[in-house]
Amino acid sequence: MENGDADGKPKRAAGRLCSICNQKKPALKRPKTLEQICRECFYSVFEEEIHNVIVDNHLFKPGERIAVAASGGKDSTVLAYVLSELNRRHNYGLDLFLLSVDEGITGYRDDSLETVRRNEVQYGLPLKVVSYKDLYGWTMDEIVKTIGLKNNCTFCGVFRRQALDRGAALVRADKLVTGHNADDMAETVLLNILRGDIARLSRCTFITTGEDGPIPRCKPFKYTYEKEIVMYAYFKKLDYFSTECIYSPNAYRGFAREFIKDLERIRPQAILDIIRSGENFRISTSTKMPEQGTCEQCGYISSQKLCKACLLLEGLNRGLPKLGIGRSRGPDRAKKDGKQRTLLSGVKGSDLQSKQCGTLDF
């Protein structure tokens, strides 16, 4: 029989093989390329793509101290593991360590920090933890009790960014690396378009930011899909914390994230296309961009006299939690700045001495 064996039974079709090595059975379909590949080839291409991003963009120099922003989640855990492996394999000559921020969220951050402490032992990387309570005098639990669930992500995002910079400065890091992946980058491009935030849109796809600030930040996962990070962590059996922040369900970014996921289901390449679009945006020369300076209160980088963190913190300390929320444009900016200066008159007095915006000089 043409399609059977001697007993007349149909022959079983040969199993599909890995599209890279053509030897082993595929274990997954890559979300980025839709290739069906085996585990070993997946590990290889995943790590090699990140290595190429690091080399092509000259992210590091031998001898640099690199702080890995570690939250205990999948992105930062995989980042710490892969950087450790690549540093050893390709002899980057980097001094790596973990840097975590304790926002003070009971039942979330306290549990995730336990994961980071296990990673410290597993990867042999020293860990430094800085907290909102020590830096600002407030925990996120206390902030949410004061302001409610609306706008809490604004406070946390501003405070966390500055806390990472201050922690990196404290341990004398040359650079800070974060686990922002391709999905995050695409979401940020979309968010800045929806907000009409030209200043951030012009720089949000940079793989390295803050080179003119206190600590440059790098994103080795800029072109790495979130799904592939999850697959890598799963197959490698990495120890990470997967619970979402209890205060984030109403975050504006969440709606952009769902939209990106819908696009990815229709066309996986959409994520990279959005990033490429962001990279190719050109801002008109007639557009007035904010000038970067330093905060008069804490010395942190700021385009205003007071940085966002100092403004938000002062609002909390004075019982005016809405101070600093939102943005205004044009003629309203001068009026708003005048109002802020009135509210913040006496800002160097005893009110703020007990709860300053950070404790380090830049």
XYZ file of C-alpha atoms in Angstrom:
362
model
C 0.000 0.000 0.000
C 1.294 3.412 -0.918
C 0.672 5.141 2.435
C 0.642 2.146 4.767
C 2.812 -0.581 6.220
C 2.741 -4.322 5.591
C -0.262 -4.738 7.921
C -2.234 -2.176 6.009
C -2.053 0.430 8.781
C -1.430 4.053 7.696
C 2.046 5.370 8.416
C 2.357 8.023 11.092
C 3.594 11.344 9.729
C 7.106 12.254 10.811
C 7.158 14.731 13.681
C 8.140 18.309 12.989
C 11.695 19.197 14.030
C 13.202 22.378 15.457
C 13.463 24.972 12.693
C 16.966 25.961 13.857
C 18.874 22.773 14.676
C 16.574 20.437 12.703
C 17.387 17.686 15.213
C 15.099 17.920 18.230
C 11.363 18.244 18.565
C 10.169 21.821 19.063
C 9.104 22.765 22.587
C 7.566 26.150 21.778
C 6.579 28.604 19.074
C 8.439 31.899 19.461
C 5.926 34.745 19.894
C 8.267 37.149 18.090
C 9.013 35.087 14.957
C 6.471 32.213 15.184
C 9.344 29.747 14.667
C 8.909 26.323 16.247
C 12.118 25.552 18.124
C 13.490 23.300 20.857
C 14.371 24.506 24.344
C 18.124 24.571 23.819
C 17.822 26.643 20.651
C 15.382 28.965 22.386
C 17.865 29.554 25.214
C 20.585 30.216 22.665
C 18.687 32.692 20.460
C 17.102 34.436 23.435
C 20.456 35.065 25.122
C 22.280 35.831 21.877
C 19.733 38.483 20.863
C 20.210 40.242 24.206
C 23.992 39.992 23.873
C 23.796 41.559 20.407
C 21.662 44.421 21.742
C 24.238 45.054 24.487
C 27.187 44.983 22.069
C 25.552 46.876 19.184
C 24.427 49.687 21.483
C 27.650 49.802 23.561
C 25.639 49.588 26.778
C 28.552 48.728 29.062
C 32.273 49.200 29.493
C 34.636 46.784 31.282
C 34.985 47.524 34.981
C 31.660 49.335 35.364
C 29.491 48.830 38.437
C 26.008 47.910 37.235
C 22.932 48.066 39.446
C 20.155 45.708 38.312
C 16.755 47.084 39.332
C 15.262 44.004 40.993
C 11.604 43.785 41.954
C 11.387 40.001 42.173
C 9.142 39.876 39.096
C 9.791 37.891 35.919
C 11.490 40.700 33.970
C 14.037 41.729 36.578
C 14.694 38.121 37.635
C 15.417 37.009 34.070
C 17.478 40.171 33.529
C 19.652 39.438 36.569
C 20.112 35.800 35.531
C 20.891 36.515 31.863
C 23.254 39.401 32.636
C 25.132 37.175 35.071
C 25.435 34.471 32.418
C 26.478 36.841 29.621
C 28.921 38.678 31.876
C 30.653 35.396 32.596
C 30.371 33.922 29.085
C 31.478 36.981 27.123
C 33.782 38.469 29.751
C 32.043 41.850 29.988
C 34.060 42.592 33.113
C 31.070 44.060 34.963
C 30.540 44.309 38.710
C 26.852 43.384 39.066
C 24.583 43.808 42.057
C 20.854 43.912 42.788
C 19.012 47.085 43.784
C 15.476 46.899 45.157
C 12.948 49.488 46.291
C 10.629 48.760 49.198
C 7.567 50.902 48.508
C 5.864 49.706 51.678
C 2.965 47.699 50.203
C 1.891 45.041 52.679
C 1.160 41.649 51.132
C 2.915 42.539 47.882
C 6.327 44.164 48.134
C 7.281 42.463 51.389
C 6.646 39.087 49.724
C 8.436 39.975 46.468
C 11.490 41.179 48.390
C 11.805 37.690 49.839
C 12.143 36.456 46.243
C 14.865 39.039 45.573
C 16.739 37.914 48.696
C 16.653 34.338 47.390
C 17.957 35.584 44.015
C 20.811 37.263 45.888
C 21.929 33.834 47.077
C 21.071 31.959 43.863
C 23.022 34.300 41.546
C 25.714 35.344 44.007
C 24.919 39.041 43.534
C 24.979 41.498 46.469
C 21.673 43.222 47.250
C 20.872 46.779 48.358
C 17.330 47.743 49.416
C 16.127 51.346 49.744
C 12.681 52.230 51.064
C 10.108 54.960 50.578
C 9.819 55.227 54.343
C 13.503 56.043 54.782
C 13.694 58.380 51.778
C 10.345 60.155 51.969
C 8.868 59.377 55.364
C 5.851 57.689 53.756
C 4.977 54.153 52.655
C 2.642 53.507 49.729
C 0.109 52.029 52.149
C 0.098 55.344 54.031
C -0.107 57.344 50.800
C -3.082 55.339 49.535
C -4.872 55.842 52.849
C -4.394 59.584 52.336
C -5.188 59.979 48.620
C -7.265 56.889 47.791
C -6.746 54.563 44.841
C -6.977 57.277 42.178
C -3.595 58.715 41.110
C -1.656 56.463 43.506
C 0.418 55.131 40.584
C 1.557 58.692 39.872
C 3.049 58.975 43.362
C 4.606 55.517 43.208
C 6.090 55.976 39.732
C 7.707 59.322 40.569
C 9.012 58.175 43.957
C 10.248 54.840 42.613
C 12.219 56.391 39.777
C 14.012 58.733 42.142
C 14.502 56.009 44.765
C 16.295 53.818 42.197
C 18.580 56.693 41.238
C 19.341 57.449 44.869
C 19.977 53.806 45.643
C 22.297 53.498 42.641
C 24.159 56.624 43.754
C 24.418 55.241 47.269
C 26.289 52.146 46.051
C 28.297 54.202 43.526
C 26.873 52.492 40.442
C 28.013 53.644 37.018
C 24.760 52.558 35.370
C 21.332 51.239 36.267
C 19.705 48.513 34.150
C 15.970 47.881 34.187
C 13.836 45.004 32.901
C 11.660 47.115 30.603
C 10.737 44.822 27.704
C 9.430 45.383 24.172
C 5.815 45.317 25.360
C 6.604 48.014 27.947
C 8.314 50.145 25.305
C 5.366 49.886 22.901
C 2.937 50.747 25.712
C 4.985 53.819 26.603
C 5.004 55.059 23.005
C 1.227 54.670 22.862
C 0.694 56.330 26.263
C 2.792 59.351 25.332
C 0.808 59.747 22.107
C -2.489 59.545 23.997
C -1.257 62.075 26.555
C 0.248 64.374 23.936
C 3.492 64.286 25.905
C 5.929 65.440 23.222
C 8.925 65.700 25.554
C 8.688 62.079 26.689
C 7.681 60.838 23.245
C 10.930 62.212 21.844
C 13.053 60.057 24.171
C 10.888 57.150 25.379
C 12.388 54.641 22.921
C 16.017 55.434 23.780
C 17.790 52.282 24.944
C 19.921 54.427 27.268
C 18.480 57.453 29.035
C 19.685 59.893 31.657
C 23.212 60.186 30.316
C 23.149 63.843 31.310
C 21.633 63.006 34.708
C 22.924 61.365 37.868
C 22.833 57.717 36.716
C 22.403 56.529 33.093
C 19.698 53.864 32.626
C 19.886 50.992 30.137
C 17.200 48.643 28.812
C 18.793 45.431 27.464
C 15.286 43.923 26.957
C 14.156 46.730 24.635
C 13.403 44.293 21.783
C 12.575 41.247 23.939
C 8.927 40.150 24.043
C 7.277 39.706 27.422
C 5.932 36.283 26.444
C 9.441 35.065 25.653
C 10.702 36.319 29.010
C 7.924 34.324 30.707
C 8.802 31.226 28.656
C 12.496 31.575 29.466
C 11.764 31.900 33.189
C 9.428 28.897 33.043
C 11.765 26.575 31.152
C 14.765 27.620 33.260
C 12.687 27.216 36.437
C 13.765 30.622 37.719
C 12.510 31.811 41.074
C 10.301 34.883 40.590
C 7.256 36.570 42.101
C 4.196 36.736 39.817
C 1.529 38.613 41.811
C 0.431 41.994 40.422
C 0.567 45.091 42.611
C -2.631 45.401 44.628
C -2.899 49.103 43.787
C -2.393 48.858 40.003
C -5.714 47.545 38.523
C -6.939 51.075 37.771
C -3.632 52.295 36.298
C -3.964 54.131 32.969
C -1.120 52.033 31.555
C -3.264 48.916 31.998
C -5.628 50.015 29.235
C -2.725 50.590 26.848
C -1.352 47.174 27.805
C -4.616 45.438 26.885
C -4.695 47.245 23.540
C -1.119 46.153 22.769
C -2.005 42.543 23.640
C -4.969 42.667 21.261
C -2.709 43.949 18.483
C -0.137 41.251 19.211
C -2.758 38.511 18.867
C -3.633 39.811 15.405
C -0.068 40.596 14.329
C 2.857 39.709 16.620
C 5.182 42.075 14.735
C 3.005 45.022 15.854
C 5.013 45.442 19.076
C 8.297 45.978 17.246
C 6.545 48.143 14.643
C 5.310 50.528 17.344
C 8.818 50.736 18.833
C 10.318 51.440 15.400
C 7.706 54.128 14.846
C 8.645 55.719 18.147
C 12.319 55.624 17.179
C 11.547 57.428 13.916
C 9.377 60.194 15.351
C 10.857 63.613 14.671
C 9.861 66.605 16.755
C 9.384 69.883 14.882
C 12.147 72.397 15.494
C 9.468 74.975 16.318
C 8.215 72.865 19.246
C 9.336 74.313 22.554
C 10.840 71.613 24.735
C 11.321 71.853 28.520
C 14.807 72.780 29.641
C 16.386 70.391 32.104
C 17.813 71.768 35.306
C 17.959 70.673 38.928
C 15.444 70.837 41.744
C 16.062 73.749 44.098
C 15.018 71.593 47.051
C 16.743 68.218 46.605
C 19.101 68.690 43.645
C 17.431 66.012 41.495
C 17.048 66.575 37.737
C 13.959 68.642 36.943
C 12.577 70.921 34.225
C 10.834 72.994 36.931
C 12.141 74.756 40.030
C 10.916 71.837 42.121
C 11.029 68.231 40.943
C 7.840 66.187 40.789
C 8.813 64.131 43.823
C 9.345 67.213 46.023
C 6.045 68.664 44.823
C 4.102 65.472 45.524
C 5.796 64.992 48.866
C 5.079 68.559 49.938
C 1.431 68.040 49.025
C 1.297 64.970 51.258
C 3.036 66.717 54.147
C 0.766 69.759 53.942
C -2.458 67.812 53.560
C -2.768 68.842 49.878
C -2.357 65.449 48.134
C -3.606 66.735 44.761
C -0.734 69.218 44.538
C 1.429 68.280 41.561
C -1.089 65.891 39.977
C -1.588 66.452 36.255
C -0.008 68.918 33.856
C -0.958 72.273 32.433
C 0.163 74.014 29.254
C 0.629 77.470 27.854
C -0.495 80.500 29.892
C -1.843 78.255 32.633
C 1.692 77.052 33.406
C 2.797 80.422 34.760
C -0.343 80.650 36.880
C 0.230 77.120 38.177
C 3.891 77.799 38.951
C 2.889 80.915 40.881
C 0.374 78.931 42.879
C 2.970 76.280 43.628
C 5.475 78.861 44.820
C 2.824 80.318 47.129
C 1.950 76.900 48.521
C 5.594 75.996 48.888
C 6.713 79.207 50.509
C 8.627 78.262 53.593
C 9.421 74.859 52.051
C 12.845 74.887 53.706
C 11.341 75.307 57.130
C 10.725 72.759 59.832
C 7.828 71.137 57.942
C 10.103 69.466 55.431
C 13.165 68.876 57.533
C 11.616 65.750 59.002
C 10.509 64.359 55.631
C 12.841 65.478 52.889
C 12.692 64.280 49.297
C 15.637 61.908 49.521
C 18.809 62.232 51.522
C 21.567 62.144 48.904
C 23.204 64.971 47.006
C 23.650 64.704 43.232
